[in-house]
PDB file of C-alpha atoms in Angstrom:
ATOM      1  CA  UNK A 271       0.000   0.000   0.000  1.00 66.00           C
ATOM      2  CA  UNK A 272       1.285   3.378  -1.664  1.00 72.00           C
ATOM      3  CA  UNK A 273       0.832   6.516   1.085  1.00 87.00           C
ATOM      4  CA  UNK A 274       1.050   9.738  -0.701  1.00 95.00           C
ATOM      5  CA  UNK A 275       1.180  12.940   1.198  1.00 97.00           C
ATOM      6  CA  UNK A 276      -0.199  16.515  -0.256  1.00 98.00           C
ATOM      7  CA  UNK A 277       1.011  20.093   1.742  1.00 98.00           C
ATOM      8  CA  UNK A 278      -1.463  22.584   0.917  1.00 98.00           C
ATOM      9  CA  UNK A 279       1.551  24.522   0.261  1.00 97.00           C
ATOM     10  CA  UNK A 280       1.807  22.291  -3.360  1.00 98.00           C
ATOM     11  CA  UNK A 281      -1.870  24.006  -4.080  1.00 97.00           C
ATOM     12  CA  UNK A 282      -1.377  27.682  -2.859  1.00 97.00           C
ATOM     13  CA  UNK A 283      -0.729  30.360  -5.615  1.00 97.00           C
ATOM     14  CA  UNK A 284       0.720  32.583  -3.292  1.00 97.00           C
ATOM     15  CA  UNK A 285       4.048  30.498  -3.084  1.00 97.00           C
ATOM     16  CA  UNK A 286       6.628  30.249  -5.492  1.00 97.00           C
ATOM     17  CA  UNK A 287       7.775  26.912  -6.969  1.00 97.00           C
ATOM     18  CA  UNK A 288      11.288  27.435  -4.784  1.00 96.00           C
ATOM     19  CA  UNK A 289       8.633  27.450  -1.684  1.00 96.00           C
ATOM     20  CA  UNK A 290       7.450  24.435  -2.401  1.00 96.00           C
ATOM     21  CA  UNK A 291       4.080  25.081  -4.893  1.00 97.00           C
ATOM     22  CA  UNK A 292       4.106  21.759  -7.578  1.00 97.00           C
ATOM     23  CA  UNK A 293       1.442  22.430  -9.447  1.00 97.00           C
ATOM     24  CA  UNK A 294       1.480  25.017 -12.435  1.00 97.00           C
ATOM     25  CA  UNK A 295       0.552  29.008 -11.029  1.00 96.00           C
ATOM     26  CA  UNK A 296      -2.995  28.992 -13.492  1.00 95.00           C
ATOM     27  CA  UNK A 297      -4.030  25.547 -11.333  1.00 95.00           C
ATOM     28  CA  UNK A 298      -2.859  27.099  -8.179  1.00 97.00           C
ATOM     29  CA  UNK A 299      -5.293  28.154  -5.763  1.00 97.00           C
ATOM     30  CA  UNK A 300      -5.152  30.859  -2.756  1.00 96.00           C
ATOM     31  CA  UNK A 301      -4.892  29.265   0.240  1.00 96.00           C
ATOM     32  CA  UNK A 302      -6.271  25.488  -0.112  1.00 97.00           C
ATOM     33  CA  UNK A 303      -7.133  24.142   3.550  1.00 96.00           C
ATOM     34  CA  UNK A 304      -6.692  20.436   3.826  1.00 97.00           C
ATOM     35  CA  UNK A 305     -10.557  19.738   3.763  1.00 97.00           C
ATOM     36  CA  UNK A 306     -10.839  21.030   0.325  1.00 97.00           C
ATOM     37  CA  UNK A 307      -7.962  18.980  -0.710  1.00 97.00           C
ATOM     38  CA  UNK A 308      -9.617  16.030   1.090  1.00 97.00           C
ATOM     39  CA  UNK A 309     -12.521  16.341  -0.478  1.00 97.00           C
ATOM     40  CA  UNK A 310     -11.173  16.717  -3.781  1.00 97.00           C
ATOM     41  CA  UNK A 311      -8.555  13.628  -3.190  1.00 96.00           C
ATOM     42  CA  UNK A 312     -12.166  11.409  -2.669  1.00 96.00           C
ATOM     43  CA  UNK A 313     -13.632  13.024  -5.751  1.00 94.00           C
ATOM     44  CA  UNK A 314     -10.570  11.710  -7.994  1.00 93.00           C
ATOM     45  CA  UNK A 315     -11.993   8.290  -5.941  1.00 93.00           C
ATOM     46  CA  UNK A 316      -9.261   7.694  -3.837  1.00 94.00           C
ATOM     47  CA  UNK A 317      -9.271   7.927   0.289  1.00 94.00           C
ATOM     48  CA  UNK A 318      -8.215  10.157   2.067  1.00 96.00           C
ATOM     49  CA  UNK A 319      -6.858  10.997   6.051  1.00 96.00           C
ATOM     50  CA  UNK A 320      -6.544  14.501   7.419  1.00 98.00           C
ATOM     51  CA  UNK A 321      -3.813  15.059   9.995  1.00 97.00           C
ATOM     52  CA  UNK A 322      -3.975  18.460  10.707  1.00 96.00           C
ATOM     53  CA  UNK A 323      -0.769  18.509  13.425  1.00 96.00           C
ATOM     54  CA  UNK A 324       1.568  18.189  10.883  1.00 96.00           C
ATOM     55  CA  UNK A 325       3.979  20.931   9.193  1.00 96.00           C
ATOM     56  CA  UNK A 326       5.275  21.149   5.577  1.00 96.00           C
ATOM     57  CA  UNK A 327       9.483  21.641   6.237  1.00 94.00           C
ATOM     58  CA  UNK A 328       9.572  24.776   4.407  1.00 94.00           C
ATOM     59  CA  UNK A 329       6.824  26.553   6.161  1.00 94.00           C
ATOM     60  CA  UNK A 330       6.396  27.650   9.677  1.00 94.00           C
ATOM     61  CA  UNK A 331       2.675  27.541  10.101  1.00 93.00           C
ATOM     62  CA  UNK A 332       0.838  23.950  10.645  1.00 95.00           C
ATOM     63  CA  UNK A 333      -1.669  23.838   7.848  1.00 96.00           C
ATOM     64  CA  UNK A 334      -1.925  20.200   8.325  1.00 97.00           C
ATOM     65  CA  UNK A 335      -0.825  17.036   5.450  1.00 97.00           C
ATOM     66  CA  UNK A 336      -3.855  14.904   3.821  1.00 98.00           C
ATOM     67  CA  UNK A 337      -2.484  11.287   3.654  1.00 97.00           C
ATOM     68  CA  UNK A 338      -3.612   9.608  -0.365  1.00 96.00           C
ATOM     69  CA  UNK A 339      -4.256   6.223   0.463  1.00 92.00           C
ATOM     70  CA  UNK A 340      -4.760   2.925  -2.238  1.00 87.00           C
ATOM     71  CA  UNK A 341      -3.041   5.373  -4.894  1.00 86.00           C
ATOM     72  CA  UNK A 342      -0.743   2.154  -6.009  1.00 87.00           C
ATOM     73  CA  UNK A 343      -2.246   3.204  -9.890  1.00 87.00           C
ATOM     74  CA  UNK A 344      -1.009   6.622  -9.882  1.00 89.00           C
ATOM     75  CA  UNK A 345       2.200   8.741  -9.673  1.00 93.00           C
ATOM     76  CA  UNK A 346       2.220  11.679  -6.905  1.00 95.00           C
ATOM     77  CA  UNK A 347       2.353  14.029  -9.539  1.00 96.00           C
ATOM     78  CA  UNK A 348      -0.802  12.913 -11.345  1.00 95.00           C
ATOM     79  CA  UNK A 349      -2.746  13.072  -8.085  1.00 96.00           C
ATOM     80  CA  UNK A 350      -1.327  15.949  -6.820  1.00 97.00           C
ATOM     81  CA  UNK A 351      -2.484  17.609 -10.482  1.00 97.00           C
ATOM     82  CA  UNK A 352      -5.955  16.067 -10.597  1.00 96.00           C
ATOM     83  CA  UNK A 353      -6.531  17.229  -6.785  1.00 97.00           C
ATOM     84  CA  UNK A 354      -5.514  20.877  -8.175  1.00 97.00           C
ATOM     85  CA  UNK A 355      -7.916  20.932 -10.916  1.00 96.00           C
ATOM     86  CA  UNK A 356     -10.940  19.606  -8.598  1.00 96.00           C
ATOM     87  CA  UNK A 357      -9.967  22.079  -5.802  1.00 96.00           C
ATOM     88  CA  UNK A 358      -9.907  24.655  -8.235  1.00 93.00           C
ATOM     89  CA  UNK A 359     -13.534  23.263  -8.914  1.00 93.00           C
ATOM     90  CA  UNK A 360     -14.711  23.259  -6.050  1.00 92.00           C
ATOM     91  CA  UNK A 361     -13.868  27.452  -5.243  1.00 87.00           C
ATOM     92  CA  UNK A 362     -16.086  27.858  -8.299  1.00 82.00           C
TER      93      UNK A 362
END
């Protein structure tokens, strides 16, 4: 079983790829929380688990991580991209 972990710091538009965004800045969003990004992780149909104690390295606030469970089909990239595009959705 493949964990995969997405920062909302990959998501948010406000950081620069150097701080960590991975996702291009037109699929960015302004500050994604992790239960947008969980719910958008469940709409691409996998699961997903909120820990919302835990710190991305290259920022100082806890935002919290969303764990990507059962992903074994998919590379991080490709869910971290699809989770963009639904978050991105979902502000709509």
């Amino acid at each position: 079983m493949v964990e995969n972990v997405i920062y909302p710091a990959y998501l948010d538009a406000s950081l620069s790829r150097s701080e960590g965004r991975r996702v291009a800045q037109s699929a960015a969003v302004e500050e994604p929380t992790v239960d947008e990004i969980a719910k958008a992780v469940q709409q691409v149909g996998y699961d997903a688990v909120i820990e919302r104690g835990k710190r991305y390295s290259r920022e100082f606030e806890t935002r919290g991580r969303v764990l990507v469970n059962n992903a074994d089909d998919a590379t991080k990239n490709d869910i971290v991209q699809a989770v963009a595009a639904y978050v991105g959705i979902l502000r709509d």
